[in-house]
């Protein structure tokens, strides 16, 4: 559920706005709101600017106090401010506008952990400790591989060749000369962050000395000069799952560019390009195929052989089949991501021969003479 913390919560006493005690029940909150809303409604106070502002204030108070989650966060913020945490922020001064939206309620720890902004407030309001700031991670990489249709259906392991930064083989990516190790950063004392107090809020940012890793290299590696990475060509194998789609992006965690010493590398994204098949098409996990049949097979019914990824199967054509009709063969399609297979959709088309033998022509002319009813009769035209 999406939640939010509003700075005006620290400026407004919503219980006082509604004229109710702090321990008021939900029923008391609703009753107070209805009474005040009727009294200050714009329809009853046309042209009264003061009543209009009062009505907005009443609605804002009810919006928070009628929601148990928002009310809990509001009460915590007010208690914290009353205890002196808000000194310097200007609590009780001019109203401030704006709000901070977060994922989850009332706050998202990941957002504040990375951004640093409002981190101390998050810790107090939620009762959950703040984590250490994460060091800058390595950059993500993207490359492409090409597969045949058959390999895409059964899955494959493909080689990938990358040129660029890679962990230094001498120091293993630590940036420190072998036999030594990084030391605790003297600026942030290993926390990875430095704080900048701005009154009510404590703004935190990654330490500029260590980049957020909490450690510094005092004896740099002679090969990478303390960076932890060297430029080289590396090869790795990537497993492509069965049934992959054209354009799919396969994520390989931790195989992107290395980050600063003490941080994790980026990810590698492999974009798969699947060659088209001369016979089969595709609709998600279903395969499609078009099969020609003769006019007698369509009229009288028949059995025909249909190709699949694992050999031909027999399909029964019922009498009176129309050209363009589609039949479904269960379990003969592409592999599904969560297991199992899609279906094979077989569309039949009546094949009209361009050349006829004398015997075939004679038989068709005889059939035309025996045809009693024209298929065009319902169109209101002459047969």
Coordinates of C-alpha atoms in Angstrom, one line a residue:
X1 CA 0.0 0.0 0.0
X2 CA 1.3 3.5 -0.8
X3 CA 1.8 5.8 2.2
X4 CA 3.1 9.2 2.8
X5 CA 4.5 11.5 5.5
X6 CA 3.4 15.1 5.3
X7 CA 5.4 17.9 6.8
X8 CA 2.3 19.8 7.7
X9 CA 1.6 17.1 10.2
X10 CA 4.2 18.8 12.4
X11 CA 2.4 22.2 11.9
X12 CA -1.2 21.2 12.5
X13 CA -2.9 19.6 15.6
X14 CA -5.6 17.7 13.8
X15 CA -7.3 16.7 17.1
X16 CA -7.7 20.4 17.9
X17 CA -9.0 21.1 14.4
X18 CA -11.8 18.6 14.9
X19 CA -12.2 19.5 18.6
X20 CA -11.7 16.0 19.9
X21 CA -9.4 14.4 22.4
X22 CA -6.4 12.5 21.3
X23 CA -7.9 9.2 22.4
X24 CA -11.1 9.8 20.4
X25 CA -12.7 6.7 18.9
X26 CA -13.4 6.3 15.2
X27 CA -17.1 7.0 15.8
X28 CA -16.2 10.3 17.6
X29 CA -13.9 11.3 14.8
X30 CA -16.6 10.7 12.2
X31 CA -19.3 12.6 14.2
X32 CA -17.0 15.6 14.8
X33 CA -16.1 15.7 11.1
X34 CA -19.7 15.6 9.9
X35 CA -20.8 18.3 12.3
X36 CA -18.0 20.7 11.3
X37 CA -18.2 19.8 7.6
X38 CA -21.9 20.8 7.5
X39 CA -21.2 24.1 9.4
X40 CA -18.3 25.2 7.1
X41 CA -19.4 23.7 3.8
X42 CA -18.9 26.2 0.9
X43 CA -22.5 25.9 -0.1
X44 CA -23.6 27.4 3.2
X45 CA -20.8 30.0 3.2
X46 CA -20.6 31.4 -0.3
X47 CA -18.0 34.0 -0.6
X48 CA -16.6 33.4 2.9
X49 CA -12.9 32.8 2.3
X50 CA -12.2 32.0 5.9
X51 CA -14.9 29.3 6.0
X52 CA -13.5 27.8 2.8
X53 CA -10.0 27.5 4.4
X54 CA -11.5 26.1 7.5
X55 CA -13.4 23.5 5.5
X56 CA -10.1 22.4 3.8
X57 CA -8.4 22.1 7.1
X58 CA -11.3 19.9 8.5
X59 CA -11.0 17.6 5.5
X60 CA -7.3 17.3 5.8
X61 CA -7.6 16.4 9.5
X62 CA -10.3 13.8 8.8
X63 CA -8.3 12.2 6.0
X64 CA -5.4 11.5 8.4
X65 CA -7.3 10.6 11.6
X66 CA -9.8 8.4 9.9
X67 CA -7.1 6.2 8.5
X68 CA -5.5 4.0 11.3
X69 CA -2.2 3.7 9.5
X70 CA -1.9 7.5 8.9
X71 CA -3.1 8.3 12.3
X72 CA -0.4 6.1 13.9
X73 CA 2.3 7.7 11.8
X74 CA 0.9 11.2 12.6
X75 CA 0.8 10.5 16.4
X76 CA 4.5 9.3 16.3
X77 CA 5.6 12.4 14.4
X78 CA 3.8 14.7 16.9
X79 CA 5.2 12.8 19.9
X80 CA 8.7 13.0 18.4
X81 CA 8.4 16.8 17.8
X82 CA 7.1 17.4 21.3
X83 CA 10.1 15.5 22.8
X84 CA 12.4 18.1 21.2
X85 CA 13.6 16.4 18.1
X86 CA 12.1 19.2 16.0
X87 CA 14.2 21.9 17.5
X88 CA 15.7 24.0 14.7
X89 CA 13.2 22.8 12.1
X90 CA 10.9 25.7 12.7
X91 CA 8.1 23.7 14.3
X92 CA 5.2 26.1 15.0
X93 CA 6.6 28.6 12.4
X94 CA 5.3 29.4 9.0
X95 CA 3.5 26.4 7.3
X96 CA 5.6 24.4 4.9
X97 CA 4.2 22.7 1.9
X98 CA 5.2 19.6 0.1
X99 CA 5.3 15.9 1.1
X100 CA 7.5 12.9 0.7
X101 CA 5.8 9.9 -0.9
X102 CA 7.2 6.4 -0.2
X103 CA 6.4 2.8 -1.1
X104 CA 4.9 0.9 1.8
X105 CA 3.5 2.5 5.0
X106 CA 4.5 4.6 6.6
X107 CA 8.0 4.6 5.1
X108 CA 10.2 2.6 2.8
X109 CA 13.5 1.8 4.3
X110 CA 15.2 1.2 1.0
X111 CA 14.3 4.6 -0.3
X112 CA 15.7 6.4 2.8
X113 CA 18.7 4.1 3.0
X114 CA 19.8 5.1 -0.5
X115 CA 18.6 8.7 -0.6
X116 CA 19.7 9.5 2.9
X117 CA 17.0 12.2 3.2
X118 CA 14.7 11.7 6.3
X119 CA 16.7 8.6 7.4
X120 CA 16.6 9.6 11.1
X121 CA 12.9 10.4 10.9
X122 CA 12.3 7.0 9.4
X123 CA 14.1 5.3 12.2
X124 CA 12.1 7.1 14.9
X125 CA 8.7 6.8 13.3
X126 CA 8.9 3.1 12.4
X127 CA 11.0 1.9 15.3
X128 CA 13.2 0.1 12.8
X129 CA 17.0 0.8 12.8
X130 CA 18.6 2.3 9.8
X131 CA 20.9 0.2 7.7
X132 CA 24.4 1.2 6.6
X133 CA 24.5 3.2 3.4
X134 CA 25.4 1.1 0.4
X135 CA 28.5 1.9 -1.6
X136 CA 28.2 2.8 -5.2
X137 CA 27.7 -0.3 -7.2
X138 CA 29.3 -1.2 -10.6
X139 CA 27.6 -0.3 -13.8
X140 CA 25.2 -2.7 -15.5
X141 CA 26.2 -4.1 -18.9
X142 CA 24.1 -5.3 -21.8
X143 CA 24.9 -7.6 -24.7
X144 CA 23.1 -9.6 -27.4
X145 CA 23.1 -13.2 -28.4
X146 CA 21.4 -14.9 -31.3
X147 CA 19.7 -18.2 -31.2
X148 CA 18.0 -20.5 -33.7
X149 CA 14.3 -21.1 -33.2
X150 CA 15.1 -24.7 -32.1
X151 CA 17.7 -23.7 -29.5
X152 CA 15.3 -21.1 -28.1
X153 CA 12.7 -23.8 -27.7
X154 CA 14.9 -26.3 -25.9
X155 CA 17.2 -23.9 -24.1
X156 CA 20.9 -23.4 -24.6
X157 CA 24.1 -22.3 -22.9
X158 CA 25.8 -19.6 -25.0
X159 CA 29.3 -18.0 -24.7
X160 CA 29.4 -14.3 -24.0
X161 CA 32.5 -12.2 -24.6
X162 CA 32.8 -8.9 -22.8
X163 CA 35.5 -6.2 -23.1
X164 CA 35.9 -3.7 -20.3
X165 CA 36.6 -3.4 -16.5
X166 CA 36.9 -6.7 -14.6
X167 CA 38.0 -7.5 -11.0
X168 CA 41.8 -7.2 -10.7
X169 CA 43.3 -10.7 -10.6
X170 CA 46.2 -9.5 -8.4
X171 CA 44.1 -8.1 -5.5
X172 CA 40.8 -9.9 -6.1
X173 CA 39.0 -6.6 -6.5
X174 CA 39.8 -5.3 -3.0
X175 CA 42.2 -2.6 -4.4
X176 CA 44.7 -3.4 -1.7
X177 CA 48.1 -4.9 -2.3
X178 CA 48.2 -8.6 -1.5
X179 CA 49.1 -9.2 2.1
X180 CA 47.3 -6.0 3.2
X181 CA 43.7 -5.1 3.6
X182 CA 41.5 -1.9 3.4
X183 CA 41.3 0.1 6.6
X184 CA 38.3 1.7 8.3
X185 CA 37.5 5.0 6.7
X186 CA 38.6 7.8 9.1
X187 CA 35.9 10.2 7.9
X188 CA 32.8 8.1 8.4
X189 CA 34.4 5.6 10.8
X190 CA 33.2 2.7 8.8
X191 CA 29.5 3.6 8.5
X192 CA 29.8 4.6 4.9
X193 CA 27.7 7.8 5.4
X194 CA 28.2 11.3 6.7
X195 CA 25.4 13.3 8.3
X196 CA 24.5 16.9 7.6
X197 CA 22.1 18.1 10.3
X198 CA 19.5 20.6 8.9
X199 CA 17.3 21.4 11.9
X200 CA 14.6 18.8 12.2
X201 CA 15.9 16.5 9.5
X202 CA 19.3 14.7 9.4
X203 CA 20.4 14.5 5.8
X204 CA 22.7 11.6 5.2
X205 CA 24.9 11.0 2.1
X206 CA 27.5 8.5 1.1
X207 CA 30.9 9.3 2.5
X208 CA 33.0 11.2 -0.1
X209 CA 36.2 9.6 1.2
X210 CA 35.3 5.9 0.8
X211 CA 32.3 6.2 -1.6
X212 CA 30.0 4.5 0.9
X213 CA 32.0 1.3 1.4
X214 CA 33.2 2.3 4.9
X215 CA 36.9 1.4 4.1
X216 CA 39.8 3.0 2.4
X217 CA 42.9 1.5 0.7
X218 CA 46.1 2.7 2.3
X219 CA 48.4 0.4 0.4
X220 CA 47.1 0.3 -3.2
X221 CA 47.5 -2.7 -5.5
X222 CA 50.4 -2.1 -7.9
X223 CA 48.4 -3.5 -10.8
X224 CA 45.1 -1.7 -10.5
X225 CA 46.4 1.2 -8.4
X226 CA 43.8 0.8 -5.8
X227 CA 40.8 0.8 -8.1
X228 CA 40.1 -2.9 -7.7
X229 CA 39.5 -3.4 -11.5
X230 CA 41.5 -3.7 -14.7
X231 CA 40.4 -3.5 -18.3
X232 CA 40.4 -6.8 -20.0
X233 CA 38.5 -9.3 -22.1
X234 CA 36.5 -11.9 -20.3
X235 CA 34.3 -14.8 -21.4
X236 CA 31.5 -16.4 -19.6
X237 CA 28.7 -18.9 -20.3
X238 CA 25.1 -17.8 -19.9
X239 CA 22.2 -20.3 -19.6
X240 CA 19.2 -19.4 -21.7
X241 CA 16.0 -21.0 -20.4
X242 CA 13.8 -23.1 -22.7
X243 CA 11.0 -21.2 -24.5
X244 CA 12.7 -17.8 -24.4
X245 CA 11.0 -15.1 -26.5
X246 CA 12.7 -12.9 -29.1
X247 CA 13.8 -9.7 -27.3
X248 CA 13.9 -11.3 -23.8
X249 CA 16.4 -9.8 -21.4
X250 CA 18.2 -12.4 -19.2
X251 CA 19.6 -10.9 -16.0
X252 CA 22.9 -12.4 -14.8
X253 CA 23.5 -10.9 -11.3
X254 CA 27.0 -9.6 -10.4
X255 CA 28.5 -10.1 -13.9
X256 CA 28.5 -6.4 -14.9
X257 CA 31.3 -3.9 -14.3
X258 CA 33.0 -4.0 -10.9
X259 CA 32.3 -1.1 -8.6
X260 CA 34.7 0.7 -6.2
X261 CA 36.5 -1.6 -3.7
X262 CA 34.1 -2.8 -1.1
X263 CA 31.0 -2.4 -3.3
X264 CA 29.2 -5.0 -5.4
X265 CA 29.5 -5.3 -9.2
X266 CA 26.7 -4.4 -11.5
X267 CA 24.5 -6.9 -13.4
X268 CA 24.8 -8.3 -16.9
X269 CA 21.7 -8.2 -19.2
X270 CA 21.7 -10.6 -22.2
X271 CA 19.2 -9.6 -24.9
X272 CA 18.1 -12.7 -26.8
X273 CA 17.4 -12.5 -30.6
X274 CA 15.5 -15.6 -31.9
X275 CA 15.6 -16.4 -35.6
X276 CA 12.2 -17.0 -37.2
X277 CA 11.2 -20.5 -38.2
X278 CA 10.2 -21.4 -41.8
X279 CA 7.2 -23.4 -40.6
X280 CA 6.1 -22.3 -37.1
X281 CA 4.9 -19.0 -35.8
X282 CA 4.4 -18.1 -32.1
X283 CA 1.8 -16.5 -29.8
X284 CA 3.2 -16.4 -26.3
X285 CA 3.7 -20.0 -25.3
X286 CA 1.6 -21.3 -28.2
X287 CA 3.0 -22.2 -31.6
X288 CA 1.1 -21.8 -34.9
X289 CA 1.3 -23.7 -38.1
X290 CA -0.7 -23.6 -41.4
X291 CA -1.6 -26.9 -43.1
X292 CA -3.1 -27.2 -46.6
X293 CA -5.9 -29.7 -47.1
X294 CA -7.8 -30.7 -50.3
X295 CA -11.4 -29.9 -51.0
X296 CA -12.5 -33.6 -50.6
X297 CA -10.7 -33.8 -47.2
X298 CA -12.5 -30.7 -46.0
X299 CA -15.9 -31.9 -47.2
X300 CA -15.7 -35.5 -46.3
X301 CA -13.3 -35.3 -43.4
X302 CA -9.9 -37.0 -43.1
X303 CA -6.8 -37.4 -41.0
X304 CA -3.7 -35.4 -41.8
X305 CA -0.1 -35.4 -40.5
X306 CA 0.9 -32.1 -38.7
X307 CA 4.5 -31.2 -37.9
X308 CA 5.5 -30.4 -34.3
X309 CA 8.8 -29.6 -32.6
X310 CA 9.1 -33.4 -31.7
X311 CA 7.9 -35.0 -34.9
X312 CA 4.6 -35.3 -36.8
X313 CA 1.3 -36.1 -35.1
X314 CA -2.1 -37.0 -36.6
X315 CA -4.9 -34.5 -36.7
X316 CA -8.5 -35.5 -37.4
X317 CA -10.3 -33.2 -39.9
X318 CA -14.0 -33.4 -39.3
X319 CA -16.5 -33.4 -42.3
X320 CA -17.5 -29.9 -43.4
X321 CA -14.3 -28.1 -42.2
X322 CA -14.1 -24.6 -43.5
X323 CA -10.9 -23.0 -44.9
X324 CA -9.2 -20.9 -42.2
X325 CA -10.5 -23.0 -39.3
X326 CA -8.1 -23.5 -36.4
X327 CA -7.6 -26.7 -34.3
X328 CA -5.7 -26.9 -31.0
X329 CA -3.3 -29.7 -30.2
X330 CA -2.6 -29.6 -26.5
X331 CA 0.9 -29.6 -25.1
X332 CA 2.7 -29.3 -28.4
X333 CA 3.7 -25.7 -28.2
X334 CA 6.6 -23.8 -26.6
X335 CA 7.9 -24.5 -23.1
X336 CA 6.3 -22.3 -20.4
X337 CA 8.5 -20.3 -18.0
X338 CA 6.9 -22.0 -14.9
X339 CA 6.8 -25.5 -16.4
X340 CA 4.7 -27.3 -19.0
X341 CA 4.1 -26.5 -22.6
X342 CA 1.8 -24.3 -24.6
X343 CA -0.4 -25.6 -27.4
X344 CA 0.0 -26.0 -31.2
X345 CA -2.6 -24.0 -33.1
X346 CA -3.2 -25.6 -36.5
X347 CA -5.0 -23.5 -39.2
X348 CA -6.1 -25.4 -42.2
X349 CA -6.5 -23.9 -45.7
X350 CA -8.2 -25.6 -48.6
X351 CA -5.7 -25.9 -51.4
X352 CA -7.2 -25.0 -54.8
X353 CA -5.2 -26.7 -57.6
X354 CA -4.3 -24.5 -60.6
X355 CA -4.1 -27.4 -63.0
X356 CA -6.5 -30.3 -63.4
X357 CA -6.3 -33.6 -65.2
X358 CA -9.1 -34.3 -67.6
X359 CA -10.6 -36.8 -65.2
X360 CA -10.5 -34.3 -62.3
X361 CA -12.2 -31.6 -64.5
X362 CA -14.9 -34.1 -65.5
X363 CA -15.6 -35.0 -61.9
X364 CA -15.8 -31.4 -60.8
X365 CA -18.1 -30.4 -63.6
X366 CA -20.4 -33.3 -62.7
X367 CA -20.3 -32.1 -59.1
X368 CA -21.3 -28.6 -60.1
X369 CA -24.3 -30.0 -62.0
X370 CA -25.4 -31.9 -59.0
X371 CA -25.0 -28.9 -56.7
X372 CA -28.7 -28.1 -55.8
X373 CA -28.3 -24.9 -53.8
X374 CA -26.0 -21.9 -54.4
X375 CA -24.0 -20.6 -51.4
X376 CA -24.8 -17.1 -52.6
X377 CA -28.5 -17.5 -52.3
X378 CA -28.7 -15.7 -49.0
X379 CA -27.0 -12.6 -50.5
X380 CA -30.1 -11.6 -52.5
X381 CA -28.4 -12.2 -55.9
X382 CA -29.1 -14.6 -58.6
X383 CA -27.5 -18.0 -58.2

